[in-house]
């Protein structure tokens, strides 16, 4: 009935150099850990904005744990609930003036399956104020706070809580201009969880009613959407690509007698393992038709970046029937400005 809830207590967990996550605040000693993640480190992350299409949601996080620092609790003796926003206080240094960090909160089942519960990302240049970013001094130790997306979750007895840290999280976020190595001071770091205590009303929650929606339109399906996602690793070039099929296929609205085509592909990848190898491509084809009349548009966009600027190339074409009616291209360069 209220927020902040009096039933939620901020609870600290300490990070140790040997990868243990335990209740408490830890001890700041001289121990350090280095972190240099592969550029393509978010293959199991799902999409930034998911519409619950196949491949949109995060999958087993053991894929993204490769190249990350991970810290695990012991198996839980009893269920542990959280409700709210987790926070990570992080003591870190970087060897480049622009760096980033991605953090993941993970539920590890007894069989090892790892489910992402929440995550957070932070560009370290606007560490104090988002309006006034400033480059890092290489080698200098900084204390930053990384917020996670708010969530309510129960970690079951026998499961472990895992914290994952990465210095890159592409293609969820764009990589840094240069390869970065982070130095983490685990003894000075603290994971803050919003732990919820069981309450009397938990035993009898009101069940959800049946979902309500408008009556679906009658359609004739002509071509399926074929939605899905595929991760491709080129062992020869060390490149990795995430290929996404989107759109809604081709279908006819029966009552309006109009046929709609929505086809899309997205590709995000790195040609090797350098930040400037990263690219993102989208291709969207949209169409409407009825009897002998038809219109169609095709848009193609590609994003790449150098160490100094983002580069965007795009083309829009449109047809009425088989006749081209519009063709426009863009070539834009945008300064990175601490990004």
Coordinates of C-alpha atoms in Angstrom, one line a residue:
X1 CA 0.0 0.0 0.0
X2 CA 3.0 2.4 0.2
X3 CA 6.4 3.0 -1.4
X4 CA 9.1 2.9 -0.3
X5 CA 7.8 -0.2 1.4
X6 CA 8.5 -0.6 5.1
X7 CA 8.8 -4.3 4.3
X8 CA 11.9 -3.8 2.1
X9 CA 15.3 -3.5 3.7
X10 CA 18.4 -2.5 1.8
X11 CA 20.9 -5.4 2.4
X12 CA 24.6 -5.3 1.5
X13 CA 26.6 -8.1 -0.1
X14 CA 30.4 -8.0 -0.3
X15 CA 32.5 -9.1 -3.2
X16 CA 35.7 -11.1 -2.6
X17 CA 38.6 -11.6 -5.0
X18 CA 37.9 -15.3 -5.1
X19 CA 34.4 -14.8 -6.7
X20 CA 32.3 -15.1 -3.6
X21 CA 29.3 -12.9 -2.9
X22 CA 28.3 -12.8 0.8
X23 CA 26.2 -10.7 3.1
X24 CA 28.1 -7.9 4.7
X25 CA 30.2 -4.9 3.6
X26 CA 33.5 -6.5 2.9
X27 CA 37.0 -5.3 3.6
X28 CA 38.9 -2.9 1.3
X29 CA 42.3 -4.4 0.8
X30 CA 44.9 -4.3 -1.9
X31 CA 43.4 -7.2 -3.9
X32 CA 42.4 -6.3 -7.5
X33 CA 40.8 -8.1 -10.5
X34 CA 41.3 -7.2 -14.1
X35 CA 38.4 -7.2 -16.6
X36 CA 38.7 -7.1 -20.4
X37 CA 35.5 -8.5 -21.9
X38 CA 35.1 -9.4 -25.6
X39 CA 33.5 -6.7 -27.6
X40 CA 30.5 -8.9 -28.3
X41 CA 29.5 -9.7 -24.8
X42 CA 25.7 -9.6 -24.9
X43 CA 24.7 -12.5 -27.0
X44 CA 22.3 -13.8 -24.4
X45 CA 20.9 -10.4 -23.5
X46 CA 17.8 -10.3 -25.7
X47 CA 16.7 -6.9 -27.1
X48 CA 16.8 -3.5 -25.4
X49 CA 13.0 -3.2 -26.0
X50 CA 11.4 -6.6 -26.2
X51 CA 8.0 -7.3 -27.7
X52 CA 8.1 -11.0 -26.6
X53 CA 9.0 -12.2 -30.1
X54 CA 11.2 -15.3 -30.4
X55 CA 14.7 -14.3 -29.4
X56 CA 13.7 -11.0 -27.8
X57 CA 14.1 -12.2 -24.2
X58 CA 17.4 -13.0 -22.4
X59 CA 18.5 -16.6 -22.4
X60 CA 20.9 -18.7 -20.3
X61 CA 23.5 -16.2 -19.0
X62 CA 26.4 -18.7 -19.0
X63 CA 27.1 -17.5 -22.6
X64 CA 27.6 -13.9 -21.4
X65 CA 29.5 -15.0 -18.3
X66 CA 32.4 -15.9 -20.6
X67 CA 34.8 -12.9 -20.4
X68 CA 33.0 -11.5 -17.3
X69 CA 33.8 -11.3 -13.7
X70 CA 31.3 -13.3 -11.7
X71 CA 30.6 -13.5 -7.9
X72 CA 28.2 -16.1 -6.4
X73 CA 26.6 -16.6 -3.1
X74 CA 26.4 -20.0 -1.4
X75 CA 23.2 -21.9 -2.2
X76 CA 20.4 -20.2 -0.3
X77 CA 19.0 -21.9 2.8
X78 CA 15.6 -20.4 2.2
X79 CA 13.7 -18.3 -0.3
X80 CA 14.9 -14.7 -0.7
X81 CA 12.7 -12.0 -2.2
X82 CA 13.7 -8.7 -3.6
X83 CA 11.4 -5.8 -4.7
X84 CA 12.8 -2.6 -6.0
X85 CA 16.1 -1.4 -7.5
X86 CA 19.4 -3.1 -6.8
X87 CA 22.5 -1.0 -6.8
X88 CA 26.2 -1.7 -7.2
X89 CA 28.8 0.5 -5.5
X90 CA 31.9 -0.1 -7.7
X91 CA 35.5 0.9 -7.1
X92 CA 37.2 0.8 -10.5
X93 CA 40.0 2.2 -12.6
X94 CA 40.4 2.1 -16.4
X95 CA 43.3 2.3 -18.8
X96 CA 41.5 4.5 -21.3
X97 CA 39.7 7.9 -21.0
X98 CA 36.3 6.4 -22.1
X99 CA 35.1 3.2 -20.4
X100 CA 31.8 1.5 -19.6
X101 CA 30.6 -1.2 -17.3
X102 CA 27.6 -3.6 -17.5
X103 CA 26.3 -5.4 -14.4
X104 CA 23.9 -8.4 -14.3
X105 CA 21.9 -9.9 -11.4
X106 CA 21.4 -13.6 -12.1
X107 CA 19.5 -16.5 -10.6
X108 CA 21.6 -19.7 -10.8
X109 CA 19.6 -22.9 -10.5
X110 CA 21.0 -26.1 -8.9
X111 CA 21.7 -27.5 -12.4
X112 CA 23.7 -24.4 -13.3
X113 CA 21.1 -22.7 -15.6
X114 CA 21.5 -19.0 -15.2
X115 CA 18.6 -16.6 -15.6
X116 CA 19.1 -12.8 -15.8
X117 CA 16.9 -11.1 -13.2
X118 CA 18.0 -7.5 -13.9
X119 CA 20.8 -5.5 -15.3
X120 CA 22.4 -2.1 -15.5
X121 CA 24.8 -0.3 -17.7
X122 CA 26.9 2.8 -17.1
X123 CA 29.2 5.0 -19.3
X124 CA 31.9 6.0 -16.8
X125 CA 32.5 9.5 -18.3
X126 CA 29.2 11.0 -16.9
X127 CA 29.8 9.2 -13.6
X128 CA 29.0 12.3 -11.5
X129 CA 26.6 14.2 -13.7
X130 CA 24.9 13.1 -17.0
X131 CA 25.0 16.7 -18.3
X132 CA 28.8 17.2 -17.8
X133 CA 30.7 14.1 -18.9
X134 CA 34.5 14.1 -18.5
X135 CA 37.2 11.7 -19.6
X136 CA 38.7 9.3 -17.0
X137 CA 42.3 9.6 -15.9
X138 CA 43.8 6.3 -16.8
X139 CA 44.9 4.4 -13.7
X140 CA 42.9 6.6 -11.3
X141 CA 40.6 4.8 -8.9
X142 CA 36.9 5.9 -9.1
X143 CA 33.9 5.1 -7.0
X144 CA 30.7 4.9 -9.1
X145 CA 27.1 3.7 -8.5
X146 CA 25.5 1.5 -11.1
X147 CA 21.7 1.2 -10.8
X148 CA 19.8 -1.9 -11.9
X149 CA 16.4 -1.9 -13.5
X150 CA 13.7 -2.3 -10.7
X151 CA 12.2 -5.7 -10.4
X152 CA 10.5 -8.1 -8.0
X153 CA 11.8 -11.6 -7.8
X154 CA 12.1 -14.6 -5.6
X155 CA 15.4 -16.5 -5.5
X156 CA 14.4 -20.0 -4.4
X157 CA 16.1 -22.1 -1.7
X158 CA 19.0 -24.0 -3.2
X159 CA 19.6 -21.4 -5.9
X160 CA 22.5 -19.0 -5.9
X161 CA 22.6 -15.3 -6.6
X162 CA 25.2 -14.3 -9.1
X163 CA 26.6 -10.8 -9.9
X164 CA 28.2 -10.5 -13.4
X165 CA 30.5 -7.6 -14.4
X166 CA 31.5 -6.9 -18.0
X167 CA 33.5 -4.1 -19.6
X168 CA 31.4 -4.4 -22.8
X169 CA 27.8 -5.3 -23.5
X170 CA 27.4 -5.1 -27.3
X171 CA 25.0 -5.3 -29.0
X172 CA 22.9 -4.1 -26.1
X173 CA 25.0 -0.9 -25.9
X174 CA 27.6 0.4 -28.3
X175 CA 31.2 -0.4 -27.4
X176 CA 33.8 2.1 -26.3
X177 CA 36.1 3.9 -28.9
X178 CA 39.2 1.8 -27.8
X179 CA 39.7 -1.6 -26.1
X180 CA 39.5 -1.1 -22.4
X181 CA 40.8 -3.0 -19.4
X182 CA 39.2 -2.3 -16.0
X183 CA 40.8 -2.8 -12.7
X184 CA 38.2 -3.7 -10.1
X185 CA 38.8 -3.4 -6.3
X186 CA 36.3 -6.1 -5.1
X187 CA 36.9 -5.4 -1.3
X188 CA 35.6 -1.8 -1.7
X189 CA 32.6 -2.8 -3.8
X190 CA 29.1 -3.5 -2.5
X191 CA 26.0 -5.0 -4.0
X192 CA 22.9 -3.5 -2.4
X193 CA 19.7 -5.6 -2.7
X194 CA 16.2 -4.5 -1.8
X195 CA 15.3 -7.6 0.3
X196 CA 11.6 -8.0 1.0
X197 CA 10.4 -9.8 4.1
X198 CA 7.4 -12.2 3.8
X199 CA 4.1 -10.7 4.9
X200 CA 0.8 -12.0 6.1
X201 CA -1.0 -11.1 2.9
X202 CA 1.4 -13.2 0.8
X203 CA -0.5 -16.4 1.6
X204 CA -3.7 -15.3 -0.3
X205 CA -3.0 -13.0 -3.2
X206 CA -5.9 -12.2 -5.4
X207 CA -5.8 -14.2 -8.6
X208 CA -5.6 -12.3 -11.9
X209 CA -8.8 -12.2 -13.9
X210 CA -9.2 -13.2 -17.5
X211 CA -7.4 -10.8 -19.9
X212 CA -9.6 -8.4 -21.8
X213 CA -9.0 -7.3 -25.3
X214 CA -10.8 -6.2 -28.4
X215 CA -12.1 -8.8 -30.8
X216 CA -9.2 -9.7 -33.1
X217 CA -9.6 -8.7 -36.8
X218 CA -10.3 -11.5 -39.2
X219 CA -7.2 -12.1 -41.3
X220 CA -6.0 -14.5 -44.0
X221 CA -2.4 -15.4 -43.4
X222 CA -0.5 -15.4 -46.7
X223 CA 3.1 -15.7 -45.4
X224 CA 4.3 -16.3 -41.8
X225 CA 6.4 -13.8 -40.0
X226 CA 9.3 -16.2 -39.5
X227 CA 10.4 -14.2 -36.5
X228 CA 13.5 -15.4 -34.7
X229 CA 17.1 -14.7 -33.8
X230 CA 20.3 -16.5 -34.6
X231 CA 23.8 -16.0 -33.2
X232 CA 26.6 -16.8 -35.7
X233 CA 30.3 -17.2 -34.8
X234 CA 32.8 -17.1 -37.6
X235 CA 35.7 -19.1 -36.2
X236 CA 38.0 -18.0 -39.1
X237 CA 37.7 -14.2 -38.5
X238 CA 36.7 -14.3 -34.9
X239 CA 33.6 -12.3 -35.8
X240 CA 30.2 -12.7 -34.2
X241 CA 26.8 -11.6 -35.6
X242 CA 23.3 -11.5 -34.2
X243 CA 20.8 -12.0 -37.0
X244 CA 17.1 -11.1 -36.2
X245 CA 14.1 -11.7 -38.4
X246 CA 11.3 -9.4 -37.5
X247 CA 8.1 -8.0 -39.0
X248 CA 4.7 -9.7 -39.3
X249 CA 4.9 -11.5 -42.7
X250 CA 2.1 -11.0 -45.2
X251 CA -1.6 -11.1 -44.3
X252 CA -4.9 -9.8 -45.6
X253 CA -7.5 -7.9 -43.5
X254 CA -10.7 -9.7 -44.5
X255 CA -13.2 -7.0 -43.8
X256 CA -11.1 -4.2 -45.4
X257 CA -9.9 -6.4 -48.2
X258 CA -6.4 -5.0 -47.9
X259 CA -3.1 -7.0 -47.9
X260 CA -0.3 -5.9 -45.5
X261 CA 3.4 -6.9 -45.8
X262 CA 5.8 -6.2 -43.0
X263 CA 9.2 -7.8 -43.3
X264 CA 12.4 -6.9 -41.4
X265 CA 15.9 -8.1 -40.7
X266 CA 18.4 -6.8 -38.2
X267 CA 22.1 -7.6 -38.0
X268 CA 24.4 -6.6 -35.2
X269 CA 28.0 -7.8 -35.0
X270 CA 31.7 -7.3 -34.9
X271 CA 34.0 -8.3 -37.8
X272 CA 36.8 -9.2 -35.4
X273 CA 37.2 -8.2 -31.7
X274 CA 38.0 -4.5 -31.9
X275 CA 35.4 -1.8 -30.9
X276 CA 35.7 -0.2 -34.3
X277 CA 34.7 -3.5 -35.9
X278 CA 31.1 -3.1 -34.6
X279 CA 28.2 -2.6 -36.9
X280 CA 24.4 -2.5 -36.8
X281 CA 22.1 -2.9 -39.9
X282 CA 18.4 -2.9 -40.3
X283 CA 16.2 -3.5 -43.4
X284 CA 12.5 -2.9 -43.4
X285 CA 10.0 -3.6 -46.2
X286 CA 6.4 -2.4 -45.8
X287 CA 3.6 -2.8 -48.3
X288 CA -0.1 -2.3 -48.8
X289 CA -2.2 -3.6 -51.7
X290 CA -5.8 -4.1 -52.8
X291 CA -6.7 -5.6 -56.2
X292 CA -4.4 -4.1 -58.8
X293 CA -3.2 -1.2 -56.6
X294 CA -0.1 -1.5 -54.4
X295 CA 2.5 0.6 -52.7
X296 CA 5.8 -0.5 -51.1
X297 CA 8.7 1.1 -49.1
X298 CA 12.1 -0.2 -48.4
X299 CA 14.5 1.3 -45.8
X300 CA 18.1 0.2 -45.2
X301 CA 20.2 1.7 -42.4
X302 CA 23.8 0.9 -41.3
X303 CA 25.6 2.3 -38.2
X304 CA 29.4 2.0 -37.7
X305 CA 31.8 4.1 -35.7
X306 CA 35.5 5.2 -35.6
X307 CA 37.2 6.2 -32.4
X308 CA 36.0 9.8 -32.9
X309 CA 32.5 9.6 -34.6
X310 CA 29.4 7.5 -35.3
X311 CA 28.7 7.0 -39.0
X312 CA 25.2 6.5 -40.3
X313 CA 24.2 5.6 -43.9
X314 CA 20.6 5.1 -44.9
X315 CA 18.4 4.8 -48.0
X316 CA 14.7 5.0 -48.4
X317 CA 13.0 3.9 -51.6
X318 CA 9.2 3.8 -52.4
X319 CA 7.2 2.3 -55.3
X320 CA 3.6 2.6 -56.5
X321 CA 3.0 -0.6 -58.3
X322 CA 6.3 -1.3 -60.1
X323 CA 7.1 2.4 -60.6
X324 CA 9.7 4.0 -58.4
X325 CA 8.3 7.3 -56.8
X326 CA 11.0 8.2 -54.3
X327 CA 14.7 7.5 -53.6
X328 CA 16.6 9.2 -50.8
X329 CA 19.9 8.6 -49.1
X330 CA 21.6 9.9 -46.0
X331 CA 25.2 10.0 -44.9
X332 CA 25.6 11.4 -41.4
X333 CA 28.6 11.7 -39.0
X334 CA 28.0 12.4 -35.3
X335 CA 30.8 13.1 -32.9
X336 CA 31.1 10.5 -30.1
X337 CA 31.4 13.2 -27.3
X338 CA 32.6 10.8 -24.5
X339 CA 30.6 7.9 -25.8

